[in-house]
mmCIF file of C-alpha atoms in Angstrom:
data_model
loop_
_atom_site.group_PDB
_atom_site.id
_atom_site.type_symbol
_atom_site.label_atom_id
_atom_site.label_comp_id
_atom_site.label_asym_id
_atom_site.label_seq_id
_atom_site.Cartn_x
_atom_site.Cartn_y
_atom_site.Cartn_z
ATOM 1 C CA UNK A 1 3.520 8.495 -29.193
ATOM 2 C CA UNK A 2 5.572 7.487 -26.577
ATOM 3 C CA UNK A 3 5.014 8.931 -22.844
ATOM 4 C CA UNK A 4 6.711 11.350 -20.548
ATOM 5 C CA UNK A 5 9.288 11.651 -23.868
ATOM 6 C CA UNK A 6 10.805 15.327 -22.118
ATOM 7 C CA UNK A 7 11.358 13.379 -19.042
ATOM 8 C CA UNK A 8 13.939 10.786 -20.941
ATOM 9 C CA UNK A 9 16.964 9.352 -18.813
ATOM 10 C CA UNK A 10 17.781 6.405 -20.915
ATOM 11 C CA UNK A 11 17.735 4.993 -24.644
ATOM 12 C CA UNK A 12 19.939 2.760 -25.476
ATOM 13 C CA UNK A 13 20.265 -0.627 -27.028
ATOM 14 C CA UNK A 14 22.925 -2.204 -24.318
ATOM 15 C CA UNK A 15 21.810 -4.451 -21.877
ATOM 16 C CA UNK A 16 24.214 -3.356 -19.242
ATOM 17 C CA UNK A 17 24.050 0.119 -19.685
ATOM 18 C CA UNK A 18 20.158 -0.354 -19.600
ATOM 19 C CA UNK A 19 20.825 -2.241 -16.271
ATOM 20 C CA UNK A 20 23.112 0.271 -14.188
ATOM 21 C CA UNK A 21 20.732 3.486 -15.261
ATOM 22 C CA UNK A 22 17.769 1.398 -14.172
ATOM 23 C CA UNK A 23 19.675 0.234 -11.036
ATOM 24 C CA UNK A 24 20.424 3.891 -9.989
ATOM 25 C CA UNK A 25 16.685 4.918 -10.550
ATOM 26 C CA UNK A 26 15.742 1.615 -8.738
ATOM 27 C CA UNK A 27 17.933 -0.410 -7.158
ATOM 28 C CA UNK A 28 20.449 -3.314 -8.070
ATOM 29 C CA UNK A 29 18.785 -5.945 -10.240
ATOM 30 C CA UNK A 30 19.756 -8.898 -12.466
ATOM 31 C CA UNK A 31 18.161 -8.335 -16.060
ATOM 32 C CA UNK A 32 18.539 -11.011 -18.541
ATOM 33 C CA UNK A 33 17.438 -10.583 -22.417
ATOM 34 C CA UNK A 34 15.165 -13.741 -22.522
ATOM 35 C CA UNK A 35 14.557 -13.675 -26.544
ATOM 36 C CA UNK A 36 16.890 -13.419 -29.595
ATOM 37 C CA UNK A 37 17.912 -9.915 -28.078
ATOM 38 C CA UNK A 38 17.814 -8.266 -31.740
ATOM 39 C CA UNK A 39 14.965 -6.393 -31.187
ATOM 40 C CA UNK A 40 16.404 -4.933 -27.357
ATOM 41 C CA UNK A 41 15.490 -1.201 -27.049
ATOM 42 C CA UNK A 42 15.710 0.016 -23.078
ATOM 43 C CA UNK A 43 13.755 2.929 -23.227
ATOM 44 C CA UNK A 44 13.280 4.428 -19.735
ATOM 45 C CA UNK A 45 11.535 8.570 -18.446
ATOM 46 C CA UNK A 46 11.100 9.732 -15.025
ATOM 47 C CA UNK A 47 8.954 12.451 -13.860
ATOM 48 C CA UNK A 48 10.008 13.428 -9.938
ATOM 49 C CA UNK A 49 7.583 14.738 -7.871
ATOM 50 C CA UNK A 50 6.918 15.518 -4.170
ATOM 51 C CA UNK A 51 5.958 11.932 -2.484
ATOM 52 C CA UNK A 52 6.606 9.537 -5.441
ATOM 53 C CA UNK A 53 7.974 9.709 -9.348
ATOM 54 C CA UNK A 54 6.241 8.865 -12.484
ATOM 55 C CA UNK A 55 8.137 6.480 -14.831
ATOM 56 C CA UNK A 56 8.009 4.561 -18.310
ATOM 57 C CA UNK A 57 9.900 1.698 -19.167
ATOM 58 C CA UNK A 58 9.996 -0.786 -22.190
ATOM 59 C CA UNK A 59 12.868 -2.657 -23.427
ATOM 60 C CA UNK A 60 11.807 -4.117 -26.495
ATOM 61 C CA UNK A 61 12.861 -7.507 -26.029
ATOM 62 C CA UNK A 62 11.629 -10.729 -23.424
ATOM 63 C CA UNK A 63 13.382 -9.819 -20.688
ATOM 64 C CA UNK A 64 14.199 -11.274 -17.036
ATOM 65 C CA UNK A 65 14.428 -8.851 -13.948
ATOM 66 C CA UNK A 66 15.040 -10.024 -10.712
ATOM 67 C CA UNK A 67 15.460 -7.430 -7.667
ATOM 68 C CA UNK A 68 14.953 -9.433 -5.167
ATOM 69 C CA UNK A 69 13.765 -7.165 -2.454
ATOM 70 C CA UNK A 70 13.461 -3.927 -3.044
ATOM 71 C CA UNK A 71 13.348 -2.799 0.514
ATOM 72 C CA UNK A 72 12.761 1.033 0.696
ATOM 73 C CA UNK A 73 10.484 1.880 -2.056
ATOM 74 C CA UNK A 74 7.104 0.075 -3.667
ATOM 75 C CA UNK A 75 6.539 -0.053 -7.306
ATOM 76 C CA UNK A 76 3.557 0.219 -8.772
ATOM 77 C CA UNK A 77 3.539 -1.340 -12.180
ATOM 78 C CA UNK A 78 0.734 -0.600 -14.563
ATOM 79 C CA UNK A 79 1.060 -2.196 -18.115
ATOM 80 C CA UNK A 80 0.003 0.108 -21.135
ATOM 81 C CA UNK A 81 1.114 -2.292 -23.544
ATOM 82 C CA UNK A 82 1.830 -5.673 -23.733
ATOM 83 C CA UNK A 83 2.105 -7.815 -20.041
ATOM 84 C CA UNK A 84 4.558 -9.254 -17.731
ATOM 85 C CA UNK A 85 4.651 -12.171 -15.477
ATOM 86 C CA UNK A 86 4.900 -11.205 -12.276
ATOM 87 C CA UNK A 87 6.110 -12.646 -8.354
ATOM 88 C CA UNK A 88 6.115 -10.819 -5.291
ATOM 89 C CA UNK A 89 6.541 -12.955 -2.762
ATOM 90 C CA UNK A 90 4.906 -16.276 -2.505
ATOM 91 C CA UNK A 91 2.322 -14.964 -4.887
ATOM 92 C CA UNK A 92 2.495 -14.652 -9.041
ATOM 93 C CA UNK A 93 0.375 -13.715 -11.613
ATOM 94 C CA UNK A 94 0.211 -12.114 -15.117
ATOM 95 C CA UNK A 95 -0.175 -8.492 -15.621
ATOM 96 C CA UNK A 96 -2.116 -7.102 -18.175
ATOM 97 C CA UNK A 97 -4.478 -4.123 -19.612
ATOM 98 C CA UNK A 98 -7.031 -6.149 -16.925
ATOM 99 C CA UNK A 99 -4.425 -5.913 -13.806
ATOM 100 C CA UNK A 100 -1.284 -3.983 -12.746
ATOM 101 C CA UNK A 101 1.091 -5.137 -10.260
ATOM 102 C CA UNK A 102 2.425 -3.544 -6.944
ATOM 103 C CA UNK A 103 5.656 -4.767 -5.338
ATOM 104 C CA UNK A 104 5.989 -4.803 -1.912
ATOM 105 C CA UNK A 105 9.713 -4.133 -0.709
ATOM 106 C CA UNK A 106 10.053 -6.767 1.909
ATOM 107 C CA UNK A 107 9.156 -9.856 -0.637
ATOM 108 C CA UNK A 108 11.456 -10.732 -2.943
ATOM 109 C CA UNK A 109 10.468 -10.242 -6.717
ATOM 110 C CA UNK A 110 11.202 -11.555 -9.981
ATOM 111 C CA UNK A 111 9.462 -10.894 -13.098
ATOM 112 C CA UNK A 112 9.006 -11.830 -16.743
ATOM 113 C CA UNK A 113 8.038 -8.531 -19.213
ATOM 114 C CA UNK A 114 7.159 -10.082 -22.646
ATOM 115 C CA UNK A 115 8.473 -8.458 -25.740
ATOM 116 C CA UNK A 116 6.434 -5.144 -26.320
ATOM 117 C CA UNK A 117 5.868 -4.945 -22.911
ATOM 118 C CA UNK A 118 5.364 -0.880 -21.569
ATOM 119 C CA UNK A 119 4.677 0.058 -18.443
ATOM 120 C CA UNK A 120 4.214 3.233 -16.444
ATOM 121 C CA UNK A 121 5.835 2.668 -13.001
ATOM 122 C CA UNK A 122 4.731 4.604 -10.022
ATOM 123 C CA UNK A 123 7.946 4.522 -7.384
ATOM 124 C CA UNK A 124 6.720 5.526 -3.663
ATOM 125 C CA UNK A 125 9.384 5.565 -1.387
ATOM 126 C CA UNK A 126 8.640 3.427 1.929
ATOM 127 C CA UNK A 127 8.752 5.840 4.268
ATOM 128 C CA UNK A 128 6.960 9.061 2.309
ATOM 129 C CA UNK A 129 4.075 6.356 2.200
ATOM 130 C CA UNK A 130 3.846 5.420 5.954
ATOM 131 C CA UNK A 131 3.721 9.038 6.974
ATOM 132 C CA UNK A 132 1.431 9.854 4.349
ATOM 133 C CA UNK A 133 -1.031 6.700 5.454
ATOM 134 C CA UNK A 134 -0.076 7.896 9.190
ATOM 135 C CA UNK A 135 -1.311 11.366 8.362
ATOM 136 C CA UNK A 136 -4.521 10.121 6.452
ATOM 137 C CA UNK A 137 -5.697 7.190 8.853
ATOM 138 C CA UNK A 138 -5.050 9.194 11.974
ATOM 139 C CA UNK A 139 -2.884 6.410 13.593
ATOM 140 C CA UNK A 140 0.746 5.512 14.198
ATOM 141 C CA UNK A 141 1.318 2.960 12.169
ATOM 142 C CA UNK A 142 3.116 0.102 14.075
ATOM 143 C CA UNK A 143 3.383 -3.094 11.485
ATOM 144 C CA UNK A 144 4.989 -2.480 7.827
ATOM 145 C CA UNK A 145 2.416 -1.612 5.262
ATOM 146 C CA UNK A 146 1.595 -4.808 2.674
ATOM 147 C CA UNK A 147 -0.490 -4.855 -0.322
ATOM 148 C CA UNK A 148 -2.159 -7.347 -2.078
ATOM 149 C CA UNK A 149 0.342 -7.230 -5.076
ATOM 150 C CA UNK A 150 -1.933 -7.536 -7.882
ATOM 151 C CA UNK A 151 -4.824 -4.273 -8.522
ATOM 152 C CA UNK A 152 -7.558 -5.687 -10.239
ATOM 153 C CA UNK A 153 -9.151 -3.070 -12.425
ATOM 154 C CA UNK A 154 -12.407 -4.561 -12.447
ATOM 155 C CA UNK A 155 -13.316 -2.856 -9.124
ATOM 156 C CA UNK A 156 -13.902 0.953 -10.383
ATOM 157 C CA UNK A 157 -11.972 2.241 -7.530
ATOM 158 C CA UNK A 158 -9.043 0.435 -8.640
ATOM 159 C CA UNK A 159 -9.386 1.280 -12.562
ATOM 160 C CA UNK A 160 -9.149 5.049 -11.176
ATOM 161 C CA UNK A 161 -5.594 4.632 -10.013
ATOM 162 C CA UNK A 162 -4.771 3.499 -13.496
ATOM 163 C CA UNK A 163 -6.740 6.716 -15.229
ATOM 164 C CA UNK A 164 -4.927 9.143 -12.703
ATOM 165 C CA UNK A 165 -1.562 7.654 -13.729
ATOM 166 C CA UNK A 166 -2.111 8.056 -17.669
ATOM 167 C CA UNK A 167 -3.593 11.535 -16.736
ATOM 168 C CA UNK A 168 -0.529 12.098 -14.970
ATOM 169 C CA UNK A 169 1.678 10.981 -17.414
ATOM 170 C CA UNK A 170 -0.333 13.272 -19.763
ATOM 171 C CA UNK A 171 -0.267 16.342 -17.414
ATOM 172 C CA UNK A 172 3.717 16.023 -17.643
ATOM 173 C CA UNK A 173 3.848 15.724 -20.895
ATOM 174 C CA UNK A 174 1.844 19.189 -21.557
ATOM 175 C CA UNK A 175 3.699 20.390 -18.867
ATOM 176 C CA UNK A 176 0.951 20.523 -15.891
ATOM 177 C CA UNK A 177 2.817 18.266 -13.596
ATOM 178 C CA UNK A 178 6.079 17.334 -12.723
ATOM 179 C CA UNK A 179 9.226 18.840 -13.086
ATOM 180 C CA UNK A 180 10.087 22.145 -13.304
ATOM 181 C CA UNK A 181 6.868 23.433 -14.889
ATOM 182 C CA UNK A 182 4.777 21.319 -12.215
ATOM 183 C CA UNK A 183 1.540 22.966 -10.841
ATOM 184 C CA UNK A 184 0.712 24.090 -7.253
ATOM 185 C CA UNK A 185 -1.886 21.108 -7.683
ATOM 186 C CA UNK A 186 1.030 18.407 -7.555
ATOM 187 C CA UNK A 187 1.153 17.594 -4.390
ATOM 188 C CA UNK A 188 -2.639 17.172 -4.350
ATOM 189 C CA UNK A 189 -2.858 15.071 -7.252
ATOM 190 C CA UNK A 190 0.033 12.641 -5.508
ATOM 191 C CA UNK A 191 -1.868 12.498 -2.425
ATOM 192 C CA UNK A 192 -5.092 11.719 -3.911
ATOM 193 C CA UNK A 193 -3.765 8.957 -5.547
ATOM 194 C CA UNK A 194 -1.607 7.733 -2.305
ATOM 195 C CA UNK A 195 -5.163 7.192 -0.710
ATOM 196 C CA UNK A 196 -7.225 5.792 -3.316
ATOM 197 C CA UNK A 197 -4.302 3.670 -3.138
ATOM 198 C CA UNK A 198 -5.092 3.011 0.575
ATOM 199 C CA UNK A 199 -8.521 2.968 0.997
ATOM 200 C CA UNK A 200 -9.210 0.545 -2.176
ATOM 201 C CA UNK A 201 -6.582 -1.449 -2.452
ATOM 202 C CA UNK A 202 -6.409 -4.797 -0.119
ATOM 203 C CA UNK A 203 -3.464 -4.288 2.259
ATOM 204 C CA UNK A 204 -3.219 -4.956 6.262
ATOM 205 C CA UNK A 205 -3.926 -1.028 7.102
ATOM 206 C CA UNK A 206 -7.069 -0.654 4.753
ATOM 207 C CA UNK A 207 -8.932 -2.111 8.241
ATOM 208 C CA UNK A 208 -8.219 1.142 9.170
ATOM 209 C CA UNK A 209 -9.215 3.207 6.636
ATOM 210 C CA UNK A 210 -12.640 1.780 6.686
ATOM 211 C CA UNK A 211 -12.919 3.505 10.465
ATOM 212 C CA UNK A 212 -12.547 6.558 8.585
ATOM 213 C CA UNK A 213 -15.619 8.634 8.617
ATOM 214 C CA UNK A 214 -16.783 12.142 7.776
ATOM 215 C CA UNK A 215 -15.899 14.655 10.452
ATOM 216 C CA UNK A 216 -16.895 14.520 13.880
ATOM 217 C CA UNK A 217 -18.886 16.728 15.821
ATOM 218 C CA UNK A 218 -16.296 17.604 18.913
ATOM 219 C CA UNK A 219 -17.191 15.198 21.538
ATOM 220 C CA UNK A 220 -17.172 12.295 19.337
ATOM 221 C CA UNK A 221 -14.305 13.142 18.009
ATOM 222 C CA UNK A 222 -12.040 14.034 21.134
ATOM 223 C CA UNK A 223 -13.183 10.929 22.764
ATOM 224 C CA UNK A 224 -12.296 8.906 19.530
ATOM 225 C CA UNK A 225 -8.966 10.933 18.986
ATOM 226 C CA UNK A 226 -8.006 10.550 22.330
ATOM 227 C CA UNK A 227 -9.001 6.019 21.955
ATOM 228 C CA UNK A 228 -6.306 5.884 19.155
ATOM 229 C CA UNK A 229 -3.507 7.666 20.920
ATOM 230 C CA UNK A 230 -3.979 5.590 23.868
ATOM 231 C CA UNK A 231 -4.672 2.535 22.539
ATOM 232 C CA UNK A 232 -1.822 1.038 24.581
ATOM 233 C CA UNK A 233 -2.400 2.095 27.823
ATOM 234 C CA UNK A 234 -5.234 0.949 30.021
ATOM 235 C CA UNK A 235 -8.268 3.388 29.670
ATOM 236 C CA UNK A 236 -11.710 3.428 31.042
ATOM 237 C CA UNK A 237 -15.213 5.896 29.950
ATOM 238 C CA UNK A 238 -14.182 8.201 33.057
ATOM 239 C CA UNK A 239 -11.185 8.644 31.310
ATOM 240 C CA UNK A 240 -12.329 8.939 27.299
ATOM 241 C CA UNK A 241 -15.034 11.357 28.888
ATOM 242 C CA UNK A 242 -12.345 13.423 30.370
ATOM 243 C CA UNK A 243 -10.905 13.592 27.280
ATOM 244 C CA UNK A 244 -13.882 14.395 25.671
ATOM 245 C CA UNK A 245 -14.779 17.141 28.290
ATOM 246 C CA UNK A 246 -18.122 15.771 28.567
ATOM 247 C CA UNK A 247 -20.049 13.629 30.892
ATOM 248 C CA UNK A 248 -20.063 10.169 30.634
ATOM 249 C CA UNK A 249 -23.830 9.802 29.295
ATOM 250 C CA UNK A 250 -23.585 12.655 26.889
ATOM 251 C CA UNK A 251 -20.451 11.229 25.499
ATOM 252 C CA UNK A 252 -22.499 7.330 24.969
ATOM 253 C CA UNK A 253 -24.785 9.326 23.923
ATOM 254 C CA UNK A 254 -23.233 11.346 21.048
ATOM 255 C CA UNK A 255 -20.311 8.460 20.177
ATOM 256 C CA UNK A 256 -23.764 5.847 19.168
ATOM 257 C CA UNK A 257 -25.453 8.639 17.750
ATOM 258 C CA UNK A 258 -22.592 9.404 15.339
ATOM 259 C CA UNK A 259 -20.359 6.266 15.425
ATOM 260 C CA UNK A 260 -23.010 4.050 15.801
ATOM 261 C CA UNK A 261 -21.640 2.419 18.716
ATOM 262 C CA UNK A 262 -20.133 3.058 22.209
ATOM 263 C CA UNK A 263 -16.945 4.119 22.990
ATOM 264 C CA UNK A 264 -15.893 1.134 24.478
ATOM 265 C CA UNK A 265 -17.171 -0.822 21.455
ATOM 266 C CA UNK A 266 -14.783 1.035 18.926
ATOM 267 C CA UNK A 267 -11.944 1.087 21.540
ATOM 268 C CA UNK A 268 -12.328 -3.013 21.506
ATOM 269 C CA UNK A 269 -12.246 -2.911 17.420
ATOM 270 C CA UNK A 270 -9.620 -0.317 17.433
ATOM 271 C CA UNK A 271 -7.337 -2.972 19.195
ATOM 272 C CA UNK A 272 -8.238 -6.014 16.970
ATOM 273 C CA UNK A 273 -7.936 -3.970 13.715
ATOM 274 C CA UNK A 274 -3.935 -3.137 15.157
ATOM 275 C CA UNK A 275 -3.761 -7.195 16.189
ATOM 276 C CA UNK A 276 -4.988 -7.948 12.484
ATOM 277 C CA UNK A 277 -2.630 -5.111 10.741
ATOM 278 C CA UNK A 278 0.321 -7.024 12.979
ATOM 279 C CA UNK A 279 -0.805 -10.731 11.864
ATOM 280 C CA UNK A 280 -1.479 -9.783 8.294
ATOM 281 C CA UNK A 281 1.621 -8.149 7.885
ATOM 282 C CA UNK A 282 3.595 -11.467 7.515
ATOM 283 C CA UNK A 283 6.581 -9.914 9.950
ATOM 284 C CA UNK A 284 4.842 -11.103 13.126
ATOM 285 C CA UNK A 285 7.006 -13.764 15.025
ATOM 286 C CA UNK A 286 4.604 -13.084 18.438
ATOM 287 C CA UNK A 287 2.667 -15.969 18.911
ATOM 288 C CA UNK A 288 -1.208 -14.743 19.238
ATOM 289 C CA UNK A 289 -2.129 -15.348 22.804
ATOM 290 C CA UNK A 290 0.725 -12.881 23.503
ATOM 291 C CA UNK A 291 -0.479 -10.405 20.922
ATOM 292 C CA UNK A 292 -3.945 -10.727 22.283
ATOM 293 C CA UNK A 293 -2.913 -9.895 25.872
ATOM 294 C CA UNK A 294 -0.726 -7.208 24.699
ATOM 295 C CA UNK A 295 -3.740 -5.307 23.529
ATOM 296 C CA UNK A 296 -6.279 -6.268 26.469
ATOM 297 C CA UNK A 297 -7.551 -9.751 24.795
ATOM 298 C CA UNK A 298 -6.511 -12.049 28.390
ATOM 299 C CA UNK A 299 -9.556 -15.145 27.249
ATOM 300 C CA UNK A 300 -8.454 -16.522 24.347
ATOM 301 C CA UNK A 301 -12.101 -18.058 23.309
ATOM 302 C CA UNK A 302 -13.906 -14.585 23.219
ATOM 303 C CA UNK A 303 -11.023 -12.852 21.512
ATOM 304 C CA UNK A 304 -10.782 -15.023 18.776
ATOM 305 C CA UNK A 305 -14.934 -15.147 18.410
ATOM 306 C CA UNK A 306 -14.611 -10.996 18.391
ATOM 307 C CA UNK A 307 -11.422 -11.236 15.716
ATOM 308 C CA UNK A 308 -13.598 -13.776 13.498
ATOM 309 C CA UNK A 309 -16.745 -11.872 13.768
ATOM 310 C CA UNK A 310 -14.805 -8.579 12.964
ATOM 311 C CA UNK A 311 -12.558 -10.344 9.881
ATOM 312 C CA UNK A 312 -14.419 -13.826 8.521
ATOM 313 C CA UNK A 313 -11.239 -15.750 9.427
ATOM 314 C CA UNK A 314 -9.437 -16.756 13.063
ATOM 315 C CA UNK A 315 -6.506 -15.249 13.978
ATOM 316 C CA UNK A 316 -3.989 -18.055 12.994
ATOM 317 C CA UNK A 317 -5.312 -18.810 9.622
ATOM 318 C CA UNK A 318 -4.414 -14.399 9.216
ATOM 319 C CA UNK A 319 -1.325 -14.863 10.343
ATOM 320 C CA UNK A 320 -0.365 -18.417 8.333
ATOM 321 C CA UNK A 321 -1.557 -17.061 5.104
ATOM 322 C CA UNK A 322 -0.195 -13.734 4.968
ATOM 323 C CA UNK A 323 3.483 -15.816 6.407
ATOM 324 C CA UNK A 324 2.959 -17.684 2.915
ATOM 325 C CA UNK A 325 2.420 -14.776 0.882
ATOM 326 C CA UNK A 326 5.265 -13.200 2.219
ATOM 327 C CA UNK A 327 8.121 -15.849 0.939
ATOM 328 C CA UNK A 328 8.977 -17.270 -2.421
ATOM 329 C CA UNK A 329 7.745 -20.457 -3.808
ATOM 330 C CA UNK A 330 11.067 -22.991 -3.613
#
């Protein structure tokens, strides 16, 4: 039985009427039947909800699609028959039952889905997700957010985002979720699956989400609260304390009892987790002694000895791999 059937936009055995729904689901693409093209059937569903749309999509046939970059939206491609080849970027692999695929917008892609191929397609629009991940890490976000593109499903976190999606898919179809019929639960179920999304999956921000901890008693928290916001600006333990509204050695005190470590200790990996989210992204065109000294790093040794120790790599070897990822193989 085929999924999210109610939710049907498209069925149709003509390539370029396949192409121009897909395109104005999606966006413009070039889609080539790679095969004899006898056995192309575009099928295509979409189930809307609040911060991102469920979708299936098989066409039958070995086909070519090419989007380029997709810009505002990422697509999170997760195979439930069949597999695809996949490039995002400077990176490529095949997708399978074992692996899906998530395409970030500012690499361009190009893909291969074999005949038979089926996949459910989570589309998240670009900026639902950054104020979502804004909300949920507790931090304005300043670098674009970039995933690893392929979710390995041998790390148990990561097979959960493909159960929720065939749960979801199943919801919809018994009319739990989505569309008109959809539950007061929706929005819950989206964002639980928005960060699983972030806190399991390898991206530049999930250095943040590991910071993340269960809640605070107050001083702790006001004093760590008020470290984020103010990252920035120059800021001092009289001042955090302030913040705090509590003495300096209460607030030590409580922070290392709770945090583990002192204020100024999680203010100083605060700032290299924003330097790493920056170099990681692939969009940074600083050079890293000027990033350093724009977040309080001014000797160049000790910041790169604190980066390595915090991330098992210096800061230039971040910032020339994830500049590779980011652009196509010639």
């Amino acid at each position: 039985m085929r999924l999210l059937q109610d939710f049907a936009v498209m069925d149709t055995k003509r390539l370029n009427e396949a192409r121009q729904i897909v395109s104005s689901k999606f966006c413009d693409h070039r889609l080539e039947v790679r095969g004899s093209g006898r056995k192309f059937h575009a099928r295509h569903s979409v189930a809307t909800g609040r911060l991102l749309s469920l979708n299936y999509l098989s066409y039958g046939e070995t086909v070519l699609i090419e989007p380029g970059e997709l810009q505002t939206f990422y697509l999170i491609q997760i195979p439930v028959r069949g597999h695809a080849d996949i490039t995002n970027g400077n990176l490529s692999f095949l997708s399978s039952s074992k692996n899906a695929s998530i395409l970030n917008p500012d690499r361009h892609t190009r893909m291969i889905w074999h005949a038979s191929c089926e996949q459910l397609l989570v589309y998240l629009p670009k900026s639902k997700l950054k104020r979502f991940a804004e909300k949920f890490l507790g931090r304005v976000l300043d670098s674009e957010i970039v995933f690893q593109p392929e979710i390995d499903f041998s790390n148990p976190d990561l097979a959960g985002l493909r159960r929720a999606a065939v749960a979801f898919a199943g919801e919809a179809d018994h009319g739990h979720l989505f569309g008109e019929s959809a539950s007061l639960n929706q929005l819950l179920h989206e964002e639980r699956f928005i960060a699983d999304l972030l806190l399991y999956q390898p991206s530049n921000v999930r250095c943040f989400a590991s910071a993340l901890s269960r809640s605070a008693p107050a001083i702790p928290k006001r004093a760590r609260d008020y470290i984020v916001e103010n990252l920035h600006h120059s800021i001092g333990l009289s001042e955090i304390a302030t913040a705090a509204h509590a003495p300096i050695r209460t607030l030590q005190h409580q922070f290392k009892c709770f945090y583990d470590m002192s204020p100024t200790e999680f203010l100083k990996q605060e700032r290299l987790r924003r330097i790493h989210s920056e170099l990681s992204s692939g969009h940074c065109s600083a050079n890293i002694r000027s990033l350093a000294n724009r977040w309080g790093f001014h000797h160049q040794g000790r910041f790169s000895k604190h980066y390595e120790q915090q991330f098992g790599e210096l800061p230039s070897k971040t910032k020339s791999k994830a500049h590779r990822c980011r652009f196509e193989k010639d």
